Amino acid sequence: MTAAAPSYRVWALPGIPEVHEGDDVAKLIAAAAFTDGLPGLADGDVLVVTSKIVSKAEGRILRAEDREAAIDTETVRLVARRGTLRVVENRLGLVMAAAGVDASNTEAGTVLLLPEDPDASARRIREALRTGLGVDVGVVITDTAGRPWRKGVIDFAIGAAGVQVANDLRGDVDAHGNPLVATVVATVDELAAAGDLVKGKAGGLPVAVVRGLPHVVGDVGDAGDAGDAGDARAEGARWLVRPAVDDMFRLGTSEAVREAVSLRRTVREFTDDPVDPGAVRRAVAAAVTAPAPHHTTPWRFVLLETEAARTELLDAMRDAWIADLRADGRSEESIARRVRRGDVLRKAPYLAVPCLVMDGSHDYPDARRSAAEREMFVVAAGAAVQNFLVTLAGERLGSAWVSSTMFCRDVVRRVLDLPEGWDPMGAVAIGRPAVPPVERAARAADAFVVVR
């Protein structure tokens, strides 16, 4: 006998009236579900509930002529801004346009905020239906959001109770015997989208019932919870919020650039973790996009990837520095103290030496213009190094740009076997920061601006 093909049924509940603060959403759902012609509710059903009616019942309506101010109150982090459109992380950890603040389906002059705790709201509705009707159903509370790389919007789960939040398939094999190593299905988001196909956005149908998937409904501890990710069914839809450390797309483009700039710090303590040479080369690729005079490319980057190369260079630089300090009449104690302060380069697992080359520069008969010509190239080198440091910060690598090589260029060229025309412009220590960066004191931009 052939097994029945997997299937489910989904329908909307008509007849739910306009919801007001203090209304009992569970009672409204129960009344609508058992009207004539509808199959009612049964164990194993999943209720897909639009968050708007939950927000209204919980009094999450705000008198706000200025929606932007309401968005400000719900925002904890700006993700991206394009003109007036803001994609932000709201207080629930959800990344959404306008923080989920909605001015539709509510009276003019008001906005709807998301429920304070959508998972708790889902639990209350589920428990009220179990107590009042004796049915064991799952509840998913939904809202609408866009998606990166895809046009259009879709409903997704912001709260859940008594339903499988995620199905962890890692460790299973597919039909061809291939191991599944990364597949965790967001079950509640699939249910949210299925319900929205019959609820719609403007039809006055805020609740849908999904029947035929009893295996996703039940109390905490049932099979199908998200495995070693924790008891997702107990945590609710909140479990699906990706932690910041795992979020590869945490910011928009311009915001990512600003964050990388703000993250750039001079790091003096590094871990022993190896540095990915590919990350450094990506930073070099960014460095050489800097502006330069006369369409030249006045930058070269010497990458010291072996400990032997780093030690040979730093030993030679130390000896040159000590000789300079003795020539200045410094005491041996003072010299030792200064050398210790310069040990930041030795503590790093990777060094880069940016160099300036004057290829393509113009010759002038007078010293004034020749000096200005070199200054242009030095500025271009500084722009390249800034690109380099900022990109390293974006790669979550710490760095310290130290000027030491500029005081012993002949030594550096000899040890690294560089052409005579390459001028080392300091050395960059690179590695994983051993301690969190010290918070930088705020600097008001106006203090550095002169307007004419």
Coordinates of C-alpha atoms in Angstrom, one line a residue:
M1 CA 0.0 0.0 0.0
T2 CA 1.4 3.4 -1.0
A3 CA 1.9 5.8 1.9
A4 CA 0.0 9.0 1.7
A5 CA 1.9 12.0 0.3
P6 CA 2.8 14.6 2.9
S7 CA 0.3 17.5 2.8
Y8 CA -1.2 20.2 5.0
R9 CA -4.1 22.6 4.8
V10 CA -4.2 26.3 5.7
W11 CA -7.1 28.7 6.0
A12 CA -7.8 32.2 7.3
L13 CA -10.3 32.9 10.1
P14 CA -12.8 35.5 9.0
G15 CA -14.9 37.5 11.5
I16 CA -12.3 38.8 13.8
P17 CA -13.3 42.3 14.7
E18 CA -11.2 45.4 15.1
V19 CA -9.0 44.8 18.2
H20 CA -8.7 47.3 20.9
E21 CA -6.5 47.6 24.0
G22 CA -7.5 45.1 26.6
D23 CA -9.2 42.7 24.2
D24 CA -8.6 38.9 24.7
V25 CA -7.0 37.8 21.5
A26 CA -7.5 34.1 22.4
K27 CA -11.2 34.5 22.9
L28 CA -11.5 36.4 19.6
I29 CA -9.7 33.6 17.8
A30 CA -11.8 30.9 19.4
A31 CA -15.0 32.6 18.5
A32 CA -13.9 33.0 14.9
A33 CA -12.6 29.4 14.6
F34 CA -15.9 27.8 15.6
T35 CA -18.2 29.8 13.4
D36 CA -20.5 27.9 11.0
G37 CA -18.6 26.4 8.0
L38 CA -15.2 26.3 9.6
P39 CA -13.6 23.2 11.0
G40 CA -12.7 24.7 14.4
L41 CA -9.5 24.0 16.2
A42 CA -7.9 20.6 16.9
D43 CA -4.8 19.3 18.6
G44 CA -1.7 19.8 16.4
D45 CA -3.0 22.9 14.6
V46 CA -0.8 25.9 14.3
L47 CA -2.2 29.4 14.7
V48 CA -0.4 32.1 12.6
V49 CA -1.3 35.4 14.2
T50 CA -0.4 38.9 12.8
S51 CA 1.5 40.9 15.4
K52 CA -0.7 44.0 14.8
I53 CA -3.7 42.5 16.7
V54 CA -1.5 41.5 19.5
S55 CA 0.1 45.0 19.7
K56 CA -3.4 46.6 19.7
A57 CA -4.7 44.3 22.5
E58 CA -1.5 45.0 24.5
G59 CA -1.8 48.7 24.1
R60 CA 1.2 49.1 22.0
I61 CA -0.4 52.0 20.1
L62 CA 1.5 55.3 20.3
R63 CA 0.2 58.8 19.5
A64 CA 2.9 60.0 17.2
E65 CA 2.5 62.5 14.5
D66 CA 6.3 62.0 13.9
R67 CA 6.9 58.3 13.0
E68 CA 10.6 58.9 12.9
A69 CA 10.6 59.8 16.6
A70 CA 8.9 56.5 17.4
I71 CA 11.4 54.6 15.3
D72 CA 14.2 56.3 17.3
T73 CA 12.7 55.0 20.6
E74 CA 12.6 51.4 19.3
T75 CA 16.1 51.4 17.7
V76 CA 19.2 50.1 19.4
R77 CA 21.5 50.1 16.3
L78 CA 21.5 51.6 12.9
V79 CA 22.2 48.9 10.2
A80 CA 21.8 51.0 7.1
R81 CA 20.3 54.2 6.0
R82 CA 19.4 55.3 2.5
G83 CA 17.8 58.7 2.5
T84 CA 14.8 58.6 4.9
L85 CA 14.7 54.8 4.9
R86 CA 16.4 53.2 7.9
V87 CA 17.1 49.5 8.5
V88 CA 17.8 49.0 12.2
E89 CA 18.1 46.5 15.0
N90 CA 15.2 47.0 17.3
R91 CA 15.0 46.2 21.0
L92 CA 13.9 42.6 20.3
G93 CA 17.1 42.1 18.3
L94 CA 15.2 42.0 15.0
V95 CA 16.7 43.7 12.0
M96 CA 13.9 45.5 10.2
A97 CA 13.0 48.6 8.2
A98 CA 11.7 51.3 10.6
A99 CA 12.3 49.0 13.7
G100 CA 8.9 47.4 13.0
V101 CA 7.0 50.6 13.7
D102 CA 3.9 50.5 11.6
A103 CA 1.6 53.4 10.6
S104 CA -0.8 51.1 8.6
N105 CA -4.0 49.5 9.9
T106 CA -4.1 52.0 12.7
E107 CA -5.9 55.3 13.2
A108 CA -4.4 58.4 11.6
G109 CA -1.9 60.1 14.0
T110 CA -1.0 56.8 15.7
V111 CA 1.6 54.1 15.1
L112 CA 1.8 50.5 16.2
L113 CA 4.9 49.2 18.0
L114 CA 5.7 45.5 18.1
P115 CA 4.6 43.5 21.2
E116 CA 6.9 44.0 24.2
D117 CA 7.7 40.2 24.3
P118 CA 6.2 38.3 21.3
D119 CA 7.2 34.9 22.6
A120 CA 5.4 35.6 25.9
S121 CA 2.4 36.9 24.0
A122 CA 2.3 33.6 22.0
R123 CA 2.6 31.6 25.2
R124 CA -0.4 33.4 26.7
I125 CA -2.6 32.8 23.7
R126 CA -1.6 29.2 23.5
E127 CA -2.3 28.6 27.2
A128 CA -5.7 30.5 27.1
L129 CA -6.8 28.3 24.2
R130 CA -5.7 25.1 26.0
T131 CA -7.5 26.2 29.1
G132 CA -10.6 27.4 27.4
L133 CA -11.0 24.9 24.6
G134 CA -8.9 22.0 25.7
V135 CA -6.9 22.0 22.5
D136 CA -3.1 21.8 22.1
V137 CA -2.1 24.2 19.4
G138 CA 1.1 25.9 18.4
V139 CA 1.1 29.7 18.1
V140 CA 3.3 31.8 15.8
I141 CA 3.2 35.6 15.9
T142 CA 4.3 37.2 12.7
D143 CA 5.4 40.5 11.2
T144 CA 6.5 41.6 7.7
A145 CA 10.0 42.3 6.6
G146 CA 12.1 42.6 3.5
R147 CA 15.1 40.3 2.9
P148 CA 18.7 41.0 1.7
W149 CA 19.3 40.3 -1.9
R150 CA 15.6 39.7 -2.6
K151 CA 12.8 42.0 -3.7
G152 CA 9.5 42.0 -1.9
V153 CA 8.5 41.3 1.6
I154 CA 7.5 38.2 3.5
D155 CA 6.0 37.3 6.9
F156 CA 8.4 35.8 9.4
A157 CA 8.0 34.7 13.0
I158 CA 8.7 37.2 15.9
G159 CA 7.1 35.1 18.6
A160 CA 6.3 31.4 19.0
A161 CA 5.0 28.9 21.6
G162 CA 4.4 25.2 21.5
V163 CA 5.8 24.9 18.1
Q164 CA 9.1 23.7 16.6
V165 CA 11.1 26.8 16.1
A166 CA 13.9 25.2 14.0
N167 CA 14.6 21.8 12.7
D168 CA 18.2 20.9 13.1
L169 CA 19.2 18.5 10.3
R170 CA 22.9 18.6 11.0
G171 CA 24.3 15.1 11.3
D172 CA 21.7 13.6 9.0
V173 CA 22.3 12.6 5.4
D174 CA 20.5 13.5 2.2
A175 CA 18.9 11.1 -0.3
H176 CA 22.4 10.5 -1.9
G177 CA 24.1 9.8 1.4
N178 CA 25.8 13.2 1.7
P179 CA 26.2 14.5 5.2
L180 CA 24.2 17.6 6.2
V181 CA 26.6 19.9 8.0
A182 CA 24.9 23.3 8.1
T183 CA 21.2 22.8 7.5
V184 CA 19.0 24.3 10.3
V185 CA 15.5 24.9 8.9
A186 CA 13.6 27.9 10.4
T187 CA 10.3 26.1 10.8
V188 CA 8.3 28.9 12.3
D189 CA 9.3 31.3 9.5
E190 CA 8.0 28.7 6.9
L191 CA 4.7 28.5 8.9
A192 CA 4.5 32.3 9.0
A193 CA 4.9 32.6 5.2
A194 CA 2.3 29.8 4.7
G195 CA -0.2 31.6 6.8
D196 CA 0.3 34.9 5.1
L197 CA -0.7 33.3 1.8
V198 CA -4.3 33.3 3.0
K199 CA -4.2 36.2 5.5
G200 CA -2.9 38.7 3.1
K201 CA -1.8 42.3 3.9
A202 CA -5.1 44.2 3.4
G203 CA -7.9 41.7 3.7
G204 CA -8.8 42.1 7.4
L205 CA -7.8 38.5 8.1
P206 CA -5.2 38.6 10.8
V207 CA -5.2 34.9 11.8
A208 CA -4.6 31.7 9.8
V209 CA -4.8 28.0 10.9
V210 CA -2.3 25.4 9.6
R211 CA -3.5 21.8 9.9
G212 CA -1.7 18.6 9.0
L213 CA 1.7 19.2 10.6
P214 CA 1.2 17.8 14.1
H215 CA 4.8 16.8 14.4
V216 CA 5.8 20.5 14.8
V217 CA 3.5 21.1 17.7
G218 CA 4.0 20.2 21.3
D219 CA 5.6 21.2 24.6
V220 CA 9.3 21.8 25.3
G221 CA 11.5 18.8 24.8
D222 CA 9.6 17.2 21.9
A223 CA 11.7 15.8 19.0
G224 CA 12.8 18.3 16.4
D225 CA 14.1 21.0 18.7
A226 CA 17.2 22.7 17.3
G227 CA 19.7 20.2 18.7
D228 CA 23.0 21.5 20.2
A229 CA 21.9 25.1 19.4
G230 CA 19.9 24.9 22.6
D231 CA 16.2 24.3 23.5
A232 CA 14.8 26.5 20.8
R233 CA 11.2 25.5 21.6
A234 CA 11.7 26.8 25.1
E235 CA 13.3 30.1 24.0
G236 CA 10.8 30.8 21.2
A237 CA 11.3 32.7 18.0
R238 CA 13.9 34.8 19.8
W239 CA 16.3 31.8 19.2
L240 CA 16.4 32.6 15.5
V241 CA 18.0 36.0 16.1
R242 CA 21.6 35.6 14.9
P243 CA 24.2 36.6 17.4
A244 CA 26.4 39.5 16.4
V245 CA 29.5 37.4 16.4
D246 CA 28.0 35.1 13.7
D247 CA 26.4 37.9 11.6
M248 CA 28.5 38.4 8.4
F249 CA 26.1 41.0 7.1
R250 CA 25.6 43.2 10.2
L251 CA 25.9 46.5 8.5
G252 CA 25.1 48.3 5.2
T253 CA 28.0 49.4 3.0
S254 CA 28.5 52.9 4.1
E255 CA 27.8 52.0 7.7
A256 CA 30.4 49.2 7.5
V257 CA 33.0 51.6 6.3
R258 CA 32.3 54.0 9.2
E259 CA 32.4 51.2 11.7
A260 CA 35.7 49.9 10.3
V261 CA 37.1 53.4 10.7
S262 CA 35.8 53.7 14.2
L263 CA 37.2 50.2 15.1
R264 CA 40.7 51.1 13.9
R265 CA 42.8 51.5 17.0
T266 CA 46.5 51.3 17.7
V267 CA 46.8 47.8 19.2
R268 CA 49.9 47.0 21.3
E269 CA 49.0 43.6 22.7
F270 CA 48.4 40.7 20.3
T271 CA 47.4 37.0 20.7
D272 CA 49.5 34.3 19.3
D273 CA 46.9 33.4 16.7
P274 CA 48.3 33.3 13.2
V275 CA 47.2 36.0 10.8
D276 CA 45.5 35.0 7.5
P277 CA 47.8 36.2 4.7
G278 CA 44.8 36.5 2.5
A279 CA 43.3 39.1 4.8
V280 CA 46.5 41.2 4.6
R281 CA 46.4 40.9 0.9
R282 CA 42.8 42.1 0.8
A283 CA 44.0 45.1 2.9
V284 CA 46.7 45.8 0.4
A285 CA 44.2 45.7 -2.4
A286 CA 42.2 48.3 -0.6
A287 CA 45.4 50.3 0.1
V288 CA 46.3 50.7 -3.5
T289 CA 43.0 52.3 -4.4
A290 CA 44.2 55.5 -2.6
P291 CA 44.5 58.7 -4.6
A292 CA 47.9 59.5 -6.0
P293 CA 49.5 62.3 -8.1
H294 CA 50.0 62.1 -11.8
H295 CA 48.2 58.7 -12.1
T296 CA 51.1 57.0 -10.4
T297 CA 51.1 54.0 -8.0
P298 CA 53.6 55.2 -5.4
W299 CA 53.1 52.3 -2.9
R300 CA 54.8 49.0 -2.2
F301 CA 54.0 46.7 0.7
V302 CA 56.7 44.3 2.1
L303 CA 55.0 41.5 4.0
L304 CA 57.1 39.7 6.6
E305 CA 55.3 36.4 7.1
T306 CA 58.1 34.4 8.7
E307 CA 59.4 34.8 12.2
A308 CA 62.9 34.6 10.9
A309 CA 62.4 37.6 8.6
R310 CA 60.7 39.6 11.3
T311 CA 63.5 38.9 13.9
E312 CA 66.3 39.7 11.5
L313 CA 64.7 43.1 10.6
L314 CA 63.8 44.0 14.2
D315 CA 67.2 43.1 15.6
A316 CA 68.9 45.2 13.0
M317 CA 66.6 48.1 13.7
R318 CA 67.1 47.8 17.4
D319 CA 70.9 47.9 17.0
A320 CA 70.6 51.0 14.8
W321 CA 68.3 52.7 17.3
I322 CA 70.6 52.0 20.2
A323 CA 73.5 53.4 18.2
D324 CA 71.5 56.6 17.6
L325 CA 70.5 56.9 21.2
R326 CA 74.1 56.5 22.4
A327 CA 75.1 59.1 19.9
D328 CA 72.5 61.4 21.5
G329 CA 74.2 60.9 24.9
R330 CA 71.3 58.9 26.4
S331 CA 72.1 56.7 29.5
E332 CA 72.0 53.0 29.2
E333 CA 69.0 52.9 31.5
S334 CA 67.2 55.4 29.3
I335 CA 68.1 53.5 26.2
A336 CA 66.8 50.2 27.6
R337 CA 63.5 51.8 28.6
R338 CA 63.0 53.3 25.2
V339 CA 63.8 50.0 23.4
R340 CA 61.3 48.2 25.6
R341 CA 58.6 50.7 24.6
G342 CA 59.3 49.9 21.0
D343 CA 58.7 46.2 21.5
V344 CA 55.2 46.4 20.0
L345 CA 56.6 45.2 16.7
R346 CA 58.1 42.1 18.3
K347 CA 54.8 41.2 20.0
A348 CA 52.9 40.9 16.6
P349 CA 52.7 37.7 14.7
Y350 CA 52.8 39.6 11.4
L351 CA 54.6 42.7 10.1
A352 CA 54.1 44.8 7.0
V353 CA 56.4 47.6 5.8
P354 CA 54.7 50.1 3.5
C355 CA 57.1 51.8 1.2
L356 CA 57.0 55.0 -0.9
V357 CA 58.3 55.0 -4.4
M358 CA 58.7 58.2 -6.4
D359 CA 58.3 56.6 -9.8
G360 CA 56.4 59.0 -12.1
S361 CA 57.3 62.1 -10.0
H362 CA 58.1 65.4 -11.8
D363 CA 61.5 67.0 -11.7
Y364 CA 61.7 70.7 -10.9
P365 CA 64.6 73.1 -11.0
D366 CA 63.9 74.7 -7.6
A367 CA 63.8 73.2 -4.1
R368 CA 60.3 74.6 -3.3
R369 CA 58.5 72.8 -6.0
S370 CA 60.6 69.6 -5.5
A371 CA 59.7 69.5 -1.9
A372 CA 56.0 70.0 -2.7
E373 CA 56.2 67.2 -5.3
R374 CA 57.5 64.8 -2.6
E375 CA 54.9 65.9 -0.1
M376 CA 52.2 65.0 -2.6
F377 CA 53.6 61.5 -2.8
V378 CA 54.0 61.2 1.0
V379 CA 50.3 62.2 1.3
A380 CA 49.4 59.5 -1.2
A381 CA 51.4 57.0 0.9
G382 CA 49.5 58.0 4.0
A383 CA 46.2 57.6 2.3
A384 CA 47.2 54.1 1.2
V385 CA 48.3 53.2 4.8
Q386 CA 45.0 54.5 6.2
N387 CA 43.1 52.3 3.7
F388 CA 45.3 49.4 4.8
L389 CA 44.6 49.9 8.5
V390 CA 40.9 50.4 8.1
T391 CA 40.6 47.3 6.0
L392 CA 42.5 45.3 8.6
A393 CA 40.1 46.5 11.2
G394 CA 37.2 45.3 9.0
E395 CA 38.9 41.9 8.9
R396 CA 38.9 42.1 12.8
L397 CA 42.7 42.4 12.8
G398 CA 44.4 44.8 15.1
S399 CA 47.3 46.9 14.0
A400 CA 49.9 49.5 15.1
W401 CA 51.6 51.8 12.6
V402 CA 55.0 52.5 14.1
S403 CA 57.4 55.0 12.6
S404 CA 60.7 53.1 13.5
T405 CA 61.7 52.2 9.9
M406 CA 61.7 55.8 8.8
F407 CA 64.7 56.5 11.1
C408 CA 66.8 53.7 9.7
R409 CA 65.8 53.3 6.1
D410 CA 69.2 52.2 4.9
V411 CA 69.1 49.4 7.4
V412 CA 65.6 48.3 6.4
R413 CA 66.5 48.4 2.7
R414 CA 69.6 46.3 3.3
V415 CA 68.0 43.7 5.5
L416 CA 64.9 43.3 3.3
D417 CA 66.9 43.6 0.0
L418 CA 64.9 46.5 -1.3
P419 CA 65.7 48.8 -4.2
E420 CA 67.4 52.1 -3.3
G421 CA 64.3 54.1 -4.3
W422 CA 62.0 52.4 -1.9
D423 CA 61.5 54.5 1.3
P424 CA 60.0 52.5 4.2
M425 CA 57.2 54.6 5.8
G426 CA 57.1 52.9 9.1
A427 CA 56.1 49.3 10.0
V428 CA 52.6 47.9 10.7
A429 CA 52.3 45.3 13.4
I430 CA 49.3 43.1 12.7
G431 CA 47.5 40.5 14.8
R432 CA 44.4 39.6 16.8
P433 CA 44.0 42.1 19.7
A434 CA 44.7 40.4 23.0
V435 CA 42.4 42.8 24.9
P436 CA 39.3 44.9 23.9
P437 CA 40.2 48.3 22.6
V438 CA 40.0 51.3 25.0
E439 CA 37.0 53.4 24.3
R440 CA 38.0 56.4 22.3
A441 CA 37.0 59.8 23.6
A442 CA 34.5 61.5 21.4
R443 CA 35.8 64.2 19.1
A444 CA 33.4 66.8 17.9
A445 CA 33.9 67.3 14.2
D446 CA 33.2 71.0 14.4
A447 CA 36.4 71.4 16.5
F448 CA 38.4 70.5 13.5
V449 CA 36.5 72.6 10.9
V450 CA 37.0 76.1 9.7
V451 CA 34.4 77.5 7.3
R452 CA 35.1 80.4 5.0

